[in-house]
Short mmCIF file of C-alpha atoms in Angstrom, two decimals:
data_model
loop_
_atom_site.label_atom_id
_atom_site.label_comp_id
_atom_site.label_asym_id
_atom_site.label_seq_id
_atom_site.Cartn_x
_atom_site.Cartn_y
_atom_site.Cartn_z
CA MET A 22 11.86 -6.18 -12.23
CA THR A 23 12.56 -9.26 -14.43
CA THR A 24 11.07 -12.06 -16.00
CA THR A 25 10.65 -15.10 -13.93
CA THR A 26 11.42 -18.38 -16.34
CA ASN A 27 8.38 -19.15 -16.60
CA GLY A 28 7.50 -16.05 -18.03
CA SER A 29 6.15 -14.31 -14.67
CA ILE A 30 6.98 -10.80 -13.30
CA GLU A 31 9.16 -10.54 -10.26
CA ARG A 32 8.06 -7.29 -8.65
CA LEU A 33 9.33 -7.23 -6.06
CA LEU A 34 12.39 -5.04 -5.50
CA LYS A 35 15.52 -7.54 -3.02
CA LEU A 36 16.72 -4.82 -0.92
CA GLU A 37 18.95 -4.73 1.86
CA GLY A 38 17.03 -3.22 4.39
CA ALA A 39 12.46 -3.76 4.01
CA TYR A 40 11.22 -7.00 2.49
CA ASN A 41 8.09 -5.92 1.18
CA VAL A 42 9.08 -3.19 -1.37
CA ARG A 43 7.21 -4.50 -4.36
CA ASP A 44 6.25 -2.79 -7.88
CA ILE A 45 2.71 -2.62 -8.66
CA GLY A 46 3.17 -2.59 -12.67
CA GLY A 47 2.43 -5.78 -15.14
CA TYR A 48 -1.02 -6.78 -14.65
CA PRO A 49 -3.65 -6.79 -17.13
CA ALA A 50 -5.66 -3.83 -17.07
CA GLU A 51 -9.38 -2.50 -19.13
CA GLY A 52 -9.51 -2.39 -22.69
CA GLY A 53 -6.43 -4.71 -23.21
CA ALA A 54 -4.25 -2.43 -21.47
CA THR A 55 -1.08 -2.57 -18.41
CA VAL A 56 -0.75 -1.43 -15.49
CA GLN A 57 2.96 0.83 -16.33
CA ARG A 58 6.00 -0.65 -14.63
CA GLY A 59 8.19 1.35 -12.78
CA ARG A 60 5.41 4.17 -11.68
CA PHE A 61 3.75 3.16 -8.36
CA PHE A 62 5.65 1.16 -5.64
CA ARG A 63 4.05 -0.32 -2.49
CA ALA A 64 6.54 -0.61 0.91
CA ASP A 65 7.03 -2.01 4.14
CA GLY A 66 9.17 0.36 6.81
CA LEU A 67 12.28 1.98 4.92
CA HIS A 68 13.18 2.75 7.89
CA ARG A 69 16.24 0.92 7.50
CA LEU A 70 16.65 1.02 4.49
CA THR A 71 20.85 0.74 3.50
CA GLY A 72 22.72 3.71 0.76
CA ARG A 73 22.52 1.07 -1.61
CA ASP A 74 18.84 0.47 -1.21
CA GLN A 75 18.20 4.74 -1.92
CA GLU A 76 20.14 4.39 -4.87
CA LEU A 77 18.31 1.71 -6.17
CA LEU A 78 15.21 3.17 -6.01
CA LEU A 79 16.20 6.80 -6.82
CA ASP A 80 17.57 5.26 -10.00
CA LYS A 81 14.52 4.06 -10.79
CA GLY A 82 12.59 7.02 -10.82
CA LEU A 83 11.76 7.60 -6.73
CA ARG A 84 10.26 11.66 -6.33
CA THR A 85 7.22 10.83 -3.76
CA VAL A 86 7.14 9.23 -1.25
CA ILE A 87 3.89 8.40 1.22
CA ASP A 88 4.05 7.53 4.65
CA LEU A 89 0.84 6.03 5.37
CA ARG A 90 1.59 5.71 9.41
CA HIS A 91 0.37 7.95 12.24
CA ASP A 92 2.99 10.24 14.31
CA ASP A 93 4.85 7.99 17.10
CA GLU A 94 5.07 4.82 14.20
CA CYS A 95 7.22 7.61 12.36
CA LEU A 96 9.60 8.94 15.13
CA ALA A 97 10.21 5.48 16.87
CA LYS A 98 11.21 4.35 12.57
CA ARG A 99 12.41 7.02 10.81
CA ASN A 100 11.70 7.11 7.18
CA VAL A 101 15.28 7.63 6.16
CA PHE A 102 14.12 9.47 3.11
CA ALA A 103 11.96 12.42 5.81
CA ASP A 104 14.18 15.28 5.12
CA SER A 105 15.42 13.95 2.26
CA THR A 106 16.23 17.35 -0.92
CA ALA A 107 15.85 14.09 -3.93
CA LEU A 108 11.93 13.55 -3.29
CA ALA A 109 9.25 14.70 -2.04
CA TYR A 110 8.44 13.25 1.48
CA TYR A 111 4.45 13.42 3.30
CA ASN A 112 3.47 11.94 5.71
CA VAL A 113 -0.24 11.12 5.61
CA SER A 114 -1.79 8.90 8.93
CA LEU A 115 -4.40 6.36 7.42
CA ILE A 116 -5.56 4.39 10.97
CA ASN A 117 -3.25 1.83 12.85
CA PRO A 118 -4.15 -1.60 12.34
CA ALA A 119 -2.77 -2.93 15.56
CA THR A 120 -4.31 0.20 17.79
CA THR A 121 -7.70 0.28 16.11
CA ILE A 122 -10.15 -1.48 18.91
CA GLU A 123 -13.99 -1.07 17.72
CA ALA A 124 -16.39 -4.78 18.48
CA ASP A 125 -17.76 -4.19 15.33
CA ILE A 126 -14.18 -5.57 13.80
CA ARG A 127 -13.43 -8.72 14.08
CA CYS A 128 -10.23 -9.44 10.97
CA LEU A 129 -8.86 -7.69 8.59
CA GLY A 130 -11.44 -7.53 6.05
CA ASP A 131 -13.70 -5.59 8.67
CA MET A 132 -11.18 -2.99 9.01
CA TYR A 133 -10.53 -2.70 5.70
CA VAL A 134 -14.07 -2.25 4.96
CA ASN A 135 -13.90 -0.01 7.50
CA MET A 136 -11.47 2.56 6.67
CA LEU A 137 -12.77 3.00 2.30
CA ASP A 138 -16.34 4.17 4.97
CA GLU A 139 -14.13 6.28 7.44
CA CYS A 140 -11.25 7.11 5.79
CA GLY A 141 -12.47 9.08 2.76
CA PRO A 142 -10.51 12.27 3.67
CA GLN A 143 -6.98 10.88 4.41
CA LEU A 144 -7.49 8.83 1.72
CA GLY A 145 -9.02 11.61 -1.11
CA ARG A 146 -5.57 13.23 0.01
CA VAL A 147 -3.22 9.82 -0.08
CA PHE A 148 -5.11 10.00 -3.68
CA THR A 149 -5.06 13.85 -4.64
CA LEU A 150 -0.94 13.83 -3.79
CA ILE A 151 -0.61 11.00 -6.24
CA ALA A 152 -3.17 12.85 -8.96
CA GLU A 153 -0.26 15.75 -8.86
CA ALA A 154 2.99 14.01 -8.35
CA GLY A 155 4.25 14.99 -11.23
CA ASP A 156 7.13 13.27 -12.68
CA GLY A 157 8.51 10.10 -11.54
CA SER A 158 7.45 7.20 -9.82
CA VAL A 159 5.45 7.02 -6.46
CA LEU A 160 6.01 5.49 -3.31
CA PHE A 161 3.78 4.86 -0.81
CA HIS A 162 4.45 2.93 2.70
CA CYS A 163 2.45 1.99 6.23
CA ALA A 164 4.40 -0.54 8.59
CA ALA A 165 4.13 -3.58 6.80
CA GLY A 166 3.20 -2.58 4.05
CA LYS A 167 0.79 -5.29 4.28
CA ASP A 168 -2.95 -2.69 5.95
CA ARG A 169 -2.75 0.57 4.77
CA THR A 170 -0.72 0.10 1.79
CA GLY A 171 -2.73 -2.73 1.27
CA VAL A 172 -5.83 -0.44 0.72
CA VAL A 173 -4.05 1.98 -0.67
CA ALA A 174 -2.67 -0.97 -3.84
CA SER A 175 -6.25 -1.81 -3.94
CA LEU A 176 -7.73 1.20 -5.15
CA LEU A 177 -5.16 1.84 -7.85
CA LEU A 178 -5.95 -1.20 -8.92
CA ASP A 179 -9.34 -1.25 -9.46
CA LEU A 180 -9.06 2.31 -11.04
CA ALA A 181 -7.13 -0.05 -13.79
CA GLY A 182 -9.34 -2.49 -14.37
CA VAL A 183 -6.91 -5.00 -13.18
CA PRO A 184 -9.22 -7.95 -12.55
CA LYS A 185 -10.18 -8.73 -8.10
CA GLU A 186 -8.38 -12.26 -8.45
CA LEU A 187 -5.07 -10.50 -9.82
CA ILE A 188 -6.01 -7.84 -6.63
CA VAL A 189 -6.53 -10.51 -4.41
CA GLN A 190 -2.49 -12.32 -5.11
CA ASP A 191 -1.12 -9.05 -4.76
CA TYR A 192 -2.14 -8.05 -1.69
CA ALA A 193 -1.68 -11.61 -0.35
CA GLU A 194 1.97 -11.83 -1.45
CA THR A 195 2.31 -9.78 1.40
CA GLU A 196 2.12 -12.38 3.91
CA ILE A 197 5.14 -14.23 2.10
CA ASN A 198 7.21 -11.47 1.54
CA LEU A 199 7.32 -10.41 5.29
CA ALA A 200 8.29 -14.03 7.00
CA PRO A 201 11.40 -13.15 8.15
CA LEU A 202 9.50 -9.69 10.25
CA MET A 203 6.85 -11.41 12.02
CA ALA A 204 8.63 -12.33 15.29
CA GLU A 205 10.24 -8.90 15.49
CA PHE A 206 6.36 -7.49 15.20
CA LEU A 207 4.54 -10.10 17.10
CA ALA A 208 7.76 -9.09 19.89
CA GLU A 209 6.43 -4.99 19.70
CA MET A 210 3.01 -5.99 20.00
CA PRO A 211 1.45 -5.01 23.66
CA GLU A 212 0.58 -8.89 25.69
CA GLU A 213 -2.74 -7.73 25.83
CA MET A 214 -3.07 -7.34 22.31
CA ARG A 215 -1.61 -10.30 22.32
CA SER A 216 -3.49 -11.81 24.88
CA ALA A 217 -6.63 -10.27 22.84
CA GLY A 218 -5.67 -12.58 19.73
CA TYR A 219 -4.54 -9.92 17.44
CA ASP A 220 -1.80 -11.71 16.09
CA ALA A 221 -4.71 -13.16 13.87
CA PHE A 222 -4.52 -9.22 12.63
CA MET A 223 -0.35 -10.26 10.86
CA GLY A 224 -1.55 -12.46 8.35
CA SER A 225 -3.16 -11.67 4.51
CA ALA A 226 -5.65 -14.38 3.63
CA PRO A 227 -7.23 -13.38 0.35
CA GLU A 228 -10.68 -13.35 2.32
CA ASN A 229 -9.50 -9.91 3.91
CA MET A 230 -8.62 -7.99 0.49
CA GLU A 231 -11.89 -10.40 -1.44
CA MET A 232 -14.35 -8.47 1.63
CA LEU A 233 -12.96 -4.88 0.65
CA LEU A 234 -13.21 -5.48 -3.45
CA GLU A 235 -16.90 -6.41 -3.02
CA HIS A 236 -17.73 -3.61 -0.29
CA LEU A 237 -16.28 -1.33 -2.96
CA HIS A 238 -18.39 -2.27 -5.62
CA ALA A 239 -21.56 -3.07 -4.04
CA ARG A 240 -21.88 -0.22 -2.11
CA TYR A 241 -19.67 2.67 -4.10
CA GLY A 242 -20.10 0.84 -8.04
CA GLY A 243 -15.89 0.51 -7.83
CA ALA A 244 -12.94 2.47 -7.20
CA GLU A 245 -13.66 5.55 -9.69
CA ALA A 246 -16.61 5.89 -7.86
CA TYR A 247 -15.58 5.73 -4.77
CA LEU A 248 -12.35 7.94 -5.22
CA SER A 249 -14.82 10.64 -6.84
CA SER A 250 -16.93 10.34 -4.05
CA ILE A 251 -14.36 11.41 -1.50
CA GLY A 252 -13.10 14.79 -3.39
CA LEU A 253 -10.99 14.05 -6.41
CA SER A 254 -12.01 15.43 -9.61
CA GLU A 255 -12.34 14.33 -12.73
CA ALA A 256 -8.95 15.57 -13.71
CA GLN A 257 -7.29 13.91 -11.15
CA LEU A 258 -9.20 11.17 -12.47
CA ALA A 259 -7.70 10.81 -15.54
CA GLU A 260 -4.41 11.42 -14.36
CA LEU A 261 -3.89 8.59 -11.90
CA LYS A 262 -5.48 6.42 -15.43
CA ARG A 263 -2.98 8.28 -17.25
CA ARG A 264 -0.26 6.96 -14.85
CA LEU A 265 -1.38 3.93 -14.29
CA LEU A 266 -2.03 2.59 -17.93
CA GLU A 267 0.09 5.06 -19.77
CA ALA A 268 3.53 4.22 -21.49
#
């Protein structure tokens, strides 16, 4: 991670085989703290990472990878770290936004709200793995690093006390980073889904994350209360906060 000429933090990793691998550190958090850099990375698909890319991530301390895709995705585009002996790899299948057909899901924001309400066991597993990961950094990813990954990232940042507007900003950046892959994603989408308007679910408009955060706080009281409600212990929550905030 580098600092740009205007003093802002450059979180995007310049890799050859992925476009949306980002450190979520550097954001201001509660009590004047800062989310620690080099602890948590969010990412798009890792199936095309080159040997150089893999070495770069391992050199940054990567020791745990959590793949949020479903089985078909994992088989079609196998994670390069799936059989690695250099780190721990886990697959926890969250819902796939591209194939979630529900009448009341009108936009991505609805989908994220639905994920919070309906995928507690899966999200509980993800956050338990993060809390118990031990030394080294953790990377979590899906296909685009936008929807499933975006929900996990937002919960981590909210738990750290990062201001809402910065969580929304972090989410919205994906649309810029993934521009080179949009044609590929659209080509892979079944024709019946394109004709049904599902191509509108390809972006990352800020209002979608705003919907998730409003629901998170209105219904659950924020990320800490939500994670507690889906089974994380006080010790696990304390460990998550420690990893997020302590140097």
